[in-house]
PDB file of C-alpha atoms in Angstrom:
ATOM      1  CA  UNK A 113     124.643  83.068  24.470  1.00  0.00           C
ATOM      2  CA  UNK A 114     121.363  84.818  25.485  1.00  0.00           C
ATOM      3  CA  UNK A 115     121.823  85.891  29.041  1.00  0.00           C
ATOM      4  CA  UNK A 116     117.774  86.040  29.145  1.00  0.00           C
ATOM      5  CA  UNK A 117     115.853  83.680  27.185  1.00  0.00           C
ATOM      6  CA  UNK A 118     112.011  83.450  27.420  1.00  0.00           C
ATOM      7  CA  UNK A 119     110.016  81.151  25.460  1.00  0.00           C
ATOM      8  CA  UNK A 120     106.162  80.648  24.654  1.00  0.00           C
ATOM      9  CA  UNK A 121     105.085  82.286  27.999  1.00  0.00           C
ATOM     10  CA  UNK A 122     101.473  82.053  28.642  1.00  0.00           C
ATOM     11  CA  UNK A 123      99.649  83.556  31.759  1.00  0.00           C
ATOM     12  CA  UNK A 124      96.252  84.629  33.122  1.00  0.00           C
ATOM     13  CA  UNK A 125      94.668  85.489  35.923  1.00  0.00           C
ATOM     14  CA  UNK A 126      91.592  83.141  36.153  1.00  0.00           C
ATOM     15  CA  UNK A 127      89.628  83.790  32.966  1.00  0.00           C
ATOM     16  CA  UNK A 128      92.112  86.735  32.055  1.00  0.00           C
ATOM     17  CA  UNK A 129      94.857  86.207  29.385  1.00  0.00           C
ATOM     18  CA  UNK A 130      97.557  88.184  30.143  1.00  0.00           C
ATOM     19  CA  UNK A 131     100.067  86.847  28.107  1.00  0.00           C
ATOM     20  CA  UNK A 132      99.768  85.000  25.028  1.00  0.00           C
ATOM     21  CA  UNK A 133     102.663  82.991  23.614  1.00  0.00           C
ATOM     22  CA  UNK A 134     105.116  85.448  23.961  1.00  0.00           C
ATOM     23  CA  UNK A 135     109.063  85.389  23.405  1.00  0.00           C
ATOM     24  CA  UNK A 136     111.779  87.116  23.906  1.00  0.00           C
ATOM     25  CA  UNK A 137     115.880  87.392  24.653  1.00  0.00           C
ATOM     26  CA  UNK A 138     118.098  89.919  25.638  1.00  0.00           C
ATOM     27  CA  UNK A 139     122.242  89.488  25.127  1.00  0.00           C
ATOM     28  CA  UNK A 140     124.893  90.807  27.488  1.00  0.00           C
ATOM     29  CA  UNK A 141     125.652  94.657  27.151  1.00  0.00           C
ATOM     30  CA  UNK A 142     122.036  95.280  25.213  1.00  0.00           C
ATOM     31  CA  UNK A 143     119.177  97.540  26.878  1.00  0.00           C
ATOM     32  CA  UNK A 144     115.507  96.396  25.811  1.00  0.00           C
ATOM     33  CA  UNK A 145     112.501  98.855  26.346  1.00  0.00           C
ATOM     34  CA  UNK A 146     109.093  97.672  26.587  1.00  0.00           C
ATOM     35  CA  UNK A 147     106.412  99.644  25.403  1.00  0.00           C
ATOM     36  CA  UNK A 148     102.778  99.526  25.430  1.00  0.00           C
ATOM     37  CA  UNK A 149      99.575 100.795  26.887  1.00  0.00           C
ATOM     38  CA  UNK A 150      98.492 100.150  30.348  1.00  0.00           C
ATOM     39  CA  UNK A 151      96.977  96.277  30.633  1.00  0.00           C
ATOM     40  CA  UNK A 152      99.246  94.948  27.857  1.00  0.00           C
ATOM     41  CA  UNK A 153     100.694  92.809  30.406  1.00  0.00           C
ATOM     42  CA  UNK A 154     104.488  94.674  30.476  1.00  0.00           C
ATOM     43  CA  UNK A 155     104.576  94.660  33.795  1.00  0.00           C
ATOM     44  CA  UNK A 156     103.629  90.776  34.389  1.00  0.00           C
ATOM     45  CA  UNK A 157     105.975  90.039  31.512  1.00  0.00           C
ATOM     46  CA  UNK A 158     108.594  91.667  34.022  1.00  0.00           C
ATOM     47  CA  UNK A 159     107.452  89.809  37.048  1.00  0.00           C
ATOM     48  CA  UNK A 160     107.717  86.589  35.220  1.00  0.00           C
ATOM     49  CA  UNK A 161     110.824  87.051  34.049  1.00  0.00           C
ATOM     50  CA  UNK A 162     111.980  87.742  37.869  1.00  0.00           C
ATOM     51  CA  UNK A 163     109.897  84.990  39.721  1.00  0.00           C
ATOM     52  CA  UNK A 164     107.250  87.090  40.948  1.00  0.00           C
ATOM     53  CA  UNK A 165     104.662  85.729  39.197  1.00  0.00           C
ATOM     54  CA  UNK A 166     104.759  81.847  37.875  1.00  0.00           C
ATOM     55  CA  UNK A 167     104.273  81.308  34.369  1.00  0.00           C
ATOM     56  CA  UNK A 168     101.147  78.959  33.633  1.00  0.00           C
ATOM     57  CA  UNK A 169     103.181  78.099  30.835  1.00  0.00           C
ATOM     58  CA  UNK A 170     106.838  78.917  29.073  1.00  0.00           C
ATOM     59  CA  UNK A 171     110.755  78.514  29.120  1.00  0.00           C
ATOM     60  CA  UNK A 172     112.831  80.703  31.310  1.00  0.00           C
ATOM     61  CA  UNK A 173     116.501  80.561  30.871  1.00  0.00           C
ATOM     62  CA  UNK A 174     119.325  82.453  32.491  1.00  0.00           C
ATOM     63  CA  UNK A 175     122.783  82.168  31.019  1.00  0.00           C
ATOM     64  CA  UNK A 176     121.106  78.946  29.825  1.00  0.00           C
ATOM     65  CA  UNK A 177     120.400  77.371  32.890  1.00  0.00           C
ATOM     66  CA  UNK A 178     116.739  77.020  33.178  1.00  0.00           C
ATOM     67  CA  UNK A 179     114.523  78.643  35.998  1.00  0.00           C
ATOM     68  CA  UNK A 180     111.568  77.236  34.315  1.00  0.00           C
ATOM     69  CA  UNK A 181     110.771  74.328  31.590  1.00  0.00           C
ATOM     70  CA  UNK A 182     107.337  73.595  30.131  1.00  0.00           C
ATOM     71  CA  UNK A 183     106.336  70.176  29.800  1.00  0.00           C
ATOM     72  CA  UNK A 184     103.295  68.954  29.393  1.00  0.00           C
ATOM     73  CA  UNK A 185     102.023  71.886  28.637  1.00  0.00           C
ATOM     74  CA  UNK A 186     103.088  73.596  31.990  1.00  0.00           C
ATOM     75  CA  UNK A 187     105.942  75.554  33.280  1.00  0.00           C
ATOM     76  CA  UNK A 188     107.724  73.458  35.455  1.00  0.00           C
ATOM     77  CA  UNK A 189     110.104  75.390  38.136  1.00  0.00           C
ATOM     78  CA  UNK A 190     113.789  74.537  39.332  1.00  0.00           C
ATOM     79  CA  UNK A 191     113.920  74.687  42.944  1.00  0.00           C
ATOM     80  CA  UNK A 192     116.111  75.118  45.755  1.00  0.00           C
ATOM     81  CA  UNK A 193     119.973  75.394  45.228  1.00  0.00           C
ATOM     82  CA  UNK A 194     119.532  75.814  41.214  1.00  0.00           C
ATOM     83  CA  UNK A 195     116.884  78.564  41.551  1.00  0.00           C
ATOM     84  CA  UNK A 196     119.244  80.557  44.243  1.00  0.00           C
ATOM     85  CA  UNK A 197     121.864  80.558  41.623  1.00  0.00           C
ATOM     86  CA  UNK A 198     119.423  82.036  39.321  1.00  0.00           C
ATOM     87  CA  UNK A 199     117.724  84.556  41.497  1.00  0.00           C
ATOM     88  CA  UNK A 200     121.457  86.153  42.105  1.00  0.00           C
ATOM     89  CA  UNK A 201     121.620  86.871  38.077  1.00  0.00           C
ATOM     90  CA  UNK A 202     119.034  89.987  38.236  1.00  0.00           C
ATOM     91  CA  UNK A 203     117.883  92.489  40.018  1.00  0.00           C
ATOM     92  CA  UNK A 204     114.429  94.862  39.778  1.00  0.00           C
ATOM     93  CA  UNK A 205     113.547  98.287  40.399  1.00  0.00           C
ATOM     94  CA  UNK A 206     110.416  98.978  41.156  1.00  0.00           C
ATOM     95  CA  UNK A 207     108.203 101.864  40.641  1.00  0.00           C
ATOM     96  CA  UNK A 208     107.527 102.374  44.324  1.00  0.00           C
ATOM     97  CA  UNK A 209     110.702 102.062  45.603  1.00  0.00           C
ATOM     98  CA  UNK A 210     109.784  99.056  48.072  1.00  0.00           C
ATOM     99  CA  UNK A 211     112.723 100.121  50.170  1.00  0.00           C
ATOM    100  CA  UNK A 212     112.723  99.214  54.069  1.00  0.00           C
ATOM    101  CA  UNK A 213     111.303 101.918  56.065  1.00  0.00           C
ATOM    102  CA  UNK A 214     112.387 101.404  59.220  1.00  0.00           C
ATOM    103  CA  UNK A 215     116.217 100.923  58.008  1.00  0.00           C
ATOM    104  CA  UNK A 216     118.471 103.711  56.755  1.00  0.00           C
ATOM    105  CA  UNK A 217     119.626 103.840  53.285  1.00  0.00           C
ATOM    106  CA  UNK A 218     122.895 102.212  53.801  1.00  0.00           C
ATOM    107  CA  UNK A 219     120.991  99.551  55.688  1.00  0.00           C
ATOM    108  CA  UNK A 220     118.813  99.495  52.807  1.00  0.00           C
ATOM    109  CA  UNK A 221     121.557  98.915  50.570  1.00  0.00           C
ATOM    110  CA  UNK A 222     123.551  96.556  52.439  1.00  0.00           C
ATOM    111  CA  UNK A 223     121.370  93.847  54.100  1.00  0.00           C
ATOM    112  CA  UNK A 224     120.478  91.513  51.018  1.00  0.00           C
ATOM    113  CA  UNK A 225     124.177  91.069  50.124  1.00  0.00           C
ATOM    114  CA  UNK A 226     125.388  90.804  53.752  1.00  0.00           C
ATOM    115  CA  UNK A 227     122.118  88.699  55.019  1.00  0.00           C
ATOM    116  CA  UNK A 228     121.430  87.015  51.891  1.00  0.00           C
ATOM    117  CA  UNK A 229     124.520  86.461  49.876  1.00  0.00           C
ATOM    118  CA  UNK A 230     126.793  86.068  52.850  1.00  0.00           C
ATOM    119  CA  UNK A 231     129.266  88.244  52.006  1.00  0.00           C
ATOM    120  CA  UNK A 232     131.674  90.367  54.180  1.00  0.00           C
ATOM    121  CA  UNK A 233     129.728  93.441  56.039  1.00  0.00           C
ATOM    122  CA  UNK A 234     132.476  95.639  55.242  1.00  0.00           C
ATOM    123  CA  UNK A 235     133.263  94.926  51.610  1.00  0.00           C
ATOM    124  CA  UNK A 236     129.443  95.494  51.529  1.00  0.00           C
ATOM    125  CA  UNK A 237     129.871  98.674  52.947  1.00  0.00           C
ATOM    126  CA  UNK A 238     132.727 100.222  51.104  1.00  0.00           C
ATOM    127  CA  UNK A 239     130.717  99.069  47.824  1.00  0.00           C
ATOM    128  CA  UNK A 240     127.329 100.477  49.087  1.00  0.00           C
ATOM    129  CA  UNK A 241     129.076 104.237  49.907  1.00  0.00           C
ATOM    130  CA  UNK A 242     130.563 104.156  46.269  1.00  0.00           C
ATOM    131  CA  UNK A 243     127.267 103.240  45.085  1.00  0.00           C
ATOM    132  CA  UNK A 244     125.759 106.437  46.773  1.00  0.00           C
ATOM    133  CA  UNK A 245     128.296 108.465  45.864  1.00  0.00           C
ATOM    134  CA  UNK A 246     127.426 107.163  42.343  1.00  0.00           C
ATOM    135  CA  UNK A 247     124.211 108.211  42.556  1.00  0.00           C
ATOM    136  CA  UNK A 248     124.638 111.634  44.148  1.00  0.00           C
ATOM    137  CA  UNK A 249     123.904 110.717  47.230  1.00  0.00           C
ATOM    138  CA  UNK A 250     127.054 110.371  49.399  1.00  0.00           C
ATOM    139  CA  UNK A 251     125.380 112.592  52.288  1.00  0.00           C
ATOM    140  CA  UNK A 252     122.190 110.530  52.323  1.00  0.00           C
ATOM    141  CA  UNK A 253     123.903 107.152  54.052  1.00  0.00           C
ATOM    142  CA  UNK A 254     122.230 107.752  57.771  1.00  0.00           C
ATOM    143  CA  UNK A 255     118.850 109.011  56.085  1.00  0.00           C
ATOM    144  CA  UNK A 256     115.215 106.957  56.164  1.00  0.00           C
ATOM    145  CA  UNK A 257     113.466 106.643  53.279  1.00  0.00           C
ATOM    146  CA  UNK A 258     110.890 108.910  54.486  1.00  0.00           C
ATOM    147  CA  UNK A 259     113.330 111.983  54.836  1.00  0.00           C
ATOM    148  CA  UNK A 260     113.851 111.385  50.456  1.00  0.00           C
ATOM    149  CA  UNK A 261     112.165 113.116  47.875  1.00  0.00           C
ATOM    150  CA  UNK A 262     111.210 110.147  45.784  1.00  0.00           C
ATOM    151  CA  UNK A 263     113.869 110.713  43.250  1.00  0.00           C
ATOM    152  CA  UNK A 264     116.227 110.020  45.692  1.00  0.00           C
ATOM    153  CA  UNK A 265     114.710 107.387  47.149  1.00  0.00           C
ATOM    154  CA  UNK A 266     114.141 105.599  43.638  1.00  0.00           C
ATOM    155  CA  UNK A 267     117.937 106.390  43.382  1.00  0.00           C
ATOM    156  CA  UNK A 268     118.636 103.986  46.792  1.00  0.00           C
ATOM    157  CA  UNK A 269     116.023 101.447  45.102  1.00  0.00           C
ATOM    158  CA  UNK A 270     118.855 101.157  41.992  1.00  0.00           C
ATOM    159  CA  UNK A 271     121.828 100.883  44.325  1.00  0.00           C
ATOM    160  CA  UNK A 272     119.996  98.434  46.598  1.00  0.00           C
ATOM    161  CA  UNK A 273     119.645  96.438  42.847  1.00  0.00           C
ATOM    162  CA  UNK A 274     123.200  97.156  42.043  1.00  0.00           C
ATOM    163  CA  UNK A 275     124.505  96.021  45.405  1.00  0.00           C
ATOM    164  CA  UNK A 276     123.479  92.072  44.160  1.00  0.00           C
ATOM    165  CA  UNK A 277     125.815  92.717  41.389  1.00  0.00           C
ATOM    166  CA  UNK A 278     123.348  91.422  38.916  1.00  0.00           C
ATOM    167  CA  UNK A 279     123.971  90.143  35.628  1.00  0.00           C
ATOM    168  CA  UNK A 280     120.516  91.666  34.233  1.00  0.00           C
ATOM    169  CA  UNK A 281     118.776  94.708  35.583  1.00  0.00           C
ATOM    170  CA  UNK A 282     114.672  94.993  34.971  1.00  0.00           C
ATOM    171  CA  UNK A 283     113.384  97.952  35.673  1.00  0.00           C
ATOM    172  CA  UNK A 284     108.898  98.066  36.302  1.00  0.00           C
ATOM    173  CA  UNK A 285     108.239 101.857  35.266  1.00  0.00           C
ATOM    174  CA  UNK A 286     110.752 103.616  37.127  1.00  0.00           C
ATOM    175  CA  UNK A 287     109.688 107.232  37.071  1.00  0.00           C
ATOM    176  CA  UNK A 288     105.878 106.430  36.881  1.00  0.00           C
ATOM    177  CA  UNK A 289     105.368 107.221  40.511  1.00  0.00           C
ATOM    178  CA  UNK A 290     107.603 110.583  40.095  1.00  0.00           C
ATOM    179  CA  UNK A 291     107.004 114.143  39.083  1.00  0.00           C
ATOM    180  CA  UNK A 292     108.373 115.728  36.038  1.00  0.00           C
ATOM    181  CA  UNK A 293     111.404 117.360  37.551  1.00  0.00           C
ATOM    182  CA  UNK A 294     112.336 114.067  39.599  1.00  0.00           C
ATOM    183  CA  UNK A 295     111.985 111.576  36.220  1.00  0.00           C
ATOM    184  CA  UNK A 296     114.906 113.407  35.198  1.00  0.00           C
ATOM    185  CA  UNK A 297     117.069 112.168  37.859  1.00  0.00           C
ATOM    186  CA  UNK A 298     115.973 108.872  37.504  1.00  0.00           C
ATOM    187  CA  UNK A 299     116.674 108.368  33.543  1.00  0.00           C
ATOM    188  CA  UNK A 300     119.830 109.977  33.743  1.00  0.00           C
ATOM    189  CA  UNK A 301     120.800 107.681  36.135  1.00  0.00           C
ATOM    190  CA  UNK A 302     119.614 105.071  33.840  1.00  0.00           C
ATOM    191  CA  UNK A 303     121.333 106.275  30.807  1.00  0.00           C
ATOM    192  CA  UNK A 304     124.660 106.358  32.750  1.00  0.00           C
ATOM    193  CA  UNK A 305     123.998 102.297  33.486  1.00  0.00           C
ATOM    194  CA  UNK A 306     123.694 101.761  29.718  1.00  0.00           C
ATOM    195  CA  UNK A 307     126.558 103.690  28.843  1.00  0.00           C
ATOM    196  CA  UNK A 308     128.624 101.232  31.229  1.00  0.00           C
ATOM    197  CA  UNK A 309     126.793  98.440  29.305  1.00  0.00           C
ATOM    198  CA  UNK A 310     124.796  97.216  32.164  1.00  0.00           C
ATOM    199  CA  UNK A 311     122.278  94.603  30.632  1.00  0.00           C
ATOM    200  CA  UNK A 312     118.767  96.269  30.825  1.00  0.00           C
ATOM    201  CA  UNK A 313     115.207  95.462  30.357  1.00  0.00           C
ATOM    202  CA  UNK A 314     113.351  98.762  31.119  1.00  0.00           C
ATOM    203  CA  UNK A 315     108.977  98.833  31.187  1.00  0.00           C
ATOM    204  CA  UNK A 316     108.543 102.829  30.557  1.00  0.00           C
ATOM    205  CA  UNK A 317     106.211 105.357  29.574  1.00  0.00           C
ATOM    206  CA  UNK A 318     109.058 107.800  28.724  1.00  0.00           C
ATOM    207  CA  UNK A 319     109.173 107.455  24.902  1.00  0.00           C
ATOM    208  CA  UNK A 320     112.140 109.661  24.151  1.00  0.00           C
ATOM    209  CA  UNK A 321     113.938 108.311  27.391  1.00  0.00           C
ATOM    210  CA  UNK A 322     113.470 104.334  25.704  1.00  0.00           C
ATOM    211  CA  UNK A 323     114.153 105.661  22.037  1.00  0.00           C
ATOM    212  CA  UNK A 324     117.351 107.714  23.179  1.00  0.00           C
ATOM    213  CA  UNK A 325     118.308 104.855  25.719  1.00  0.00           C
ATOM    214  CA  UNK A 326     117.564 101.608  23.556  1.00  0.00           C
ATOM    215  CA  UNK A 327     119.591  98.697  21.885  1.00  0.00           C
ATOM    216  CA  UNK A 328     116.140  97.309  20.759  1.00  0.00           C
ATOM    217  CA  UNK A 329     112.813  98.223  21.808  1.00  0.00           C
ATOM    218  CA  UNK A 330     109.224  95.861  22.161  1.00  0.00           C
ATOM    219  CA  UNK A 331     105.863  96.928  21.205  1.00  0.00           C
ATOM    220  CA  UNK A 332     102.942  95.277  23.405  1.00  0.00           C
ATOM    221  CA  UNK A 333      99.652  95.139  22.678  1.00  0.00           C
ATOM    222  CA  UNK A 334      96.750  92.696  24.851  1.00  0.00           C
ATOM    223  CA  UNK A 335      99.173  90.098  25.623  1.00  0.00           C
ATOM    224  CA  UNK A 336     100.956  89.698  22.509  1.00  0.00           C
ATOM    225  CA  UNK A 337     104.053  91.231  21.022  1.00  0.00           C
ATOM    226  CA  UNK A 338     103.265  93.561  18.160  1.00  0.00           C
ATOM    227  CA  UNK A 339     106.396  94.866  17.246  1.00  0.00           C
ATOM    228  CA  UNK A 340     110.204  94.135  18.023  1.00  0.00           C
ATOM    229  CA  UNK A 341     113.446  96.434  16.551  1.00  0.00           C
ATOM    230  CA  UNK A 342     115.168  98.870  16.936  1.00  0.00           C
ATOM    231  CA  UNK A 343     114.307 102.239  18.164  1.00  0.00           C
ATOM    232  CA  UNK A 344     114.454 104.146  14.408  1.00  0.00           C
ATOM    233  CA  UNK A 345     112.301 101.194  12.953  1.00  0.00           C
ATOM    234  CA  UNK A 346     109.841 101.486  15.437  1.00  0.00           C
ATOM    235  CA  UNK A 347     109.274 105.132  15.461  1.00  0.00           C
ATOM    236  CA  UNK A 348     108.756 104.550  11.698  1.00  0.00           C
ATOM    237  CA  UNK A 349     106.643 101.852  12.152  1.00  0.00           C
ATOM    238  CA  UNK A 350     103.631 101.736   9.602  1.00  0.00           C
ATOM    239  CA  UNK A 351     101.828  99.019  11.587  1.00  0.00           C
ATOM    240  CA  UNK A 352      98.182 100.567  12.154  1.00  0.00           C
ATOM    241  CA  UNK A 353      98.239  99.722  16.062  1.00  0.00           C
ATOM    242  CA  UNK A 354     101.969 101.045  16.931  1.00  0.00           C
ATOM    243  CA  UNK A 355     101.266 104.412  14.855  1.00  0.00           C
ATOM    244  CA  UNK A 356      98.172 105.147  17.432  1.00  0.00           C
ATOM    245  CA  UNK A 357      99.895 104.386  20.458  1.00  0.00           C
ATOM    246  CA  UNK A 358     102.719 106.294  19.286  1.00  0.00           C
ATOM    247  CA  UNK A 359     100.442 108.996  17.908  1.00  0.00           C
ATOM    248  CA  UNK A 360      99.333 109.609  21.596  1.00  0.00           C
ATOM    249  CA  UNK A 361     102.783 111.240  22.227  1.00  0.00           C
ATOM    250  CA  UNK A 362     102.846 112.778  19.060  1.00  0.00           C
ATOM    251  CA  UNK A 363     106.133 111.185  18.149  1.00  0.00           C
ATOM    252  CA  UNK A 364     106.858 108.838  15.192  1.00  0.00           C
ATOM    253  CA  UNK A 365     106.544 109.416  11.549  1.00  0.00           C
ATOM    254  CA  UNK A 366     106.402 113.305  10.551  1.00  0.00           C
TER     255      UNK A 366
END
């Protein structure tokens, strides 16, 4: 079974399409990359997928239960108890961190699955120092945000998503708001999560990072998809529009 499954998703923002009939599904263990220039609507693809955004139209299925159905030529949303159940299957890291200011890191970390999953504060806690220490930051626990360098604070962001103990991790260009030297942090901590076979659906910019990282990758292109495979295939890709992106970081065919 698919643990994602999105069908025929159409969306615009008043007379802008966005997205345009697009589908896509991503099994257990497998890490997607989405690729594409800026405005091919990756990054409301993403927010669809994790109820940020409401589909004007479209199927969205977790583990096969549906979040959304179209009828009618609408997408029609489950709602309270059903929808909770769904919303605990991912998590998303964003590319600006969105942690609390005003709370500490282990705060941070631990007040959506104390305050919002119920569970016991200190099982929380022993959970939330592993996941620093996974993530290198062990002696950051009593730190703000605003005492990080952003790679470490992007770090918090990904065990603040791991904390929910998601089924399916997205990830909205997670290094885009980063220097060079911190983007390294970030997609090694990234490639560790795949290696673990943490489910993945990764936006990027970093074309090695997705080709290196990748079960399959996704090609996007003014709301549509252009091209879906895997990593090799792509890079080889003789489609016109995928060679020019591509061409752009001078990777791709010899």
């Amino acid at each position: 079974m698919n643990l994602l499954e999105m069908n025929h998703v159409k969306k615009s923002f008043n007379q802008n399409v966005v997205l345009k009939n697009i589908s896509l599904s991503v099994k257990e263990g497998e890490v997607v990359s989405i690729i594409g220039p800026s405005g091919s609507g990756k990054s409301t693809l993403l927010r669809c997928a994790t109820l940020l955004e409401t589909m004007d139209d479209g199927n969205l299925y977790y583990l096969g239960e549906a979040a959304a159905k179209s009828e009618s030529g609408r997408s029609v949303y489950a709602f309270g108890a059903a929808l909770k159940k769904i919303e605990r299957q991912f998590g998303l890291v964003f590319q600006n961190f969105n942690l609390f200011p005003h709370y500490s890191v282990l705060k941070n970390i631990m007040d959506a699955p104390v305050h919002v999953q119920k569970r016991d504060k200190e099982e929380v806690k022993k959970e939330a120092l592993k996941l620093l220490q996974k993530m290198g930051l062990s002696d950051r626990a009593d730190y703000y945000p605003c005492q990080l360098s952003g790679g470490q604070q992007q770090r918090v962001s990904i065990a603040r998503a791991l904390a929910m103990k998601p089924k399916i991790l997205f990830f909205d260009e997670p290094t885009s708001a980063l220097d060079p030297e911190l983007t390294g942090e970030i997609l090694k901590v990234i490639t560790e999560l795949a290696k673990e076979k943490m489910t993945m659906v990764i936006v990027t910019h970093e074309m090695y990072f997705a080709k290196d990282v990748s079960d399959r990758m996704i090609f996007m292109d003014q709301g549509t998809i252009v091209e879906e495979t895997t990593p090799e295939e792509l890079f080889a890709s003789d489609n016109k529009r995928t060679r020019e992106f591509l061409g752009k970081y001078h990777i791709g065919k010899e």
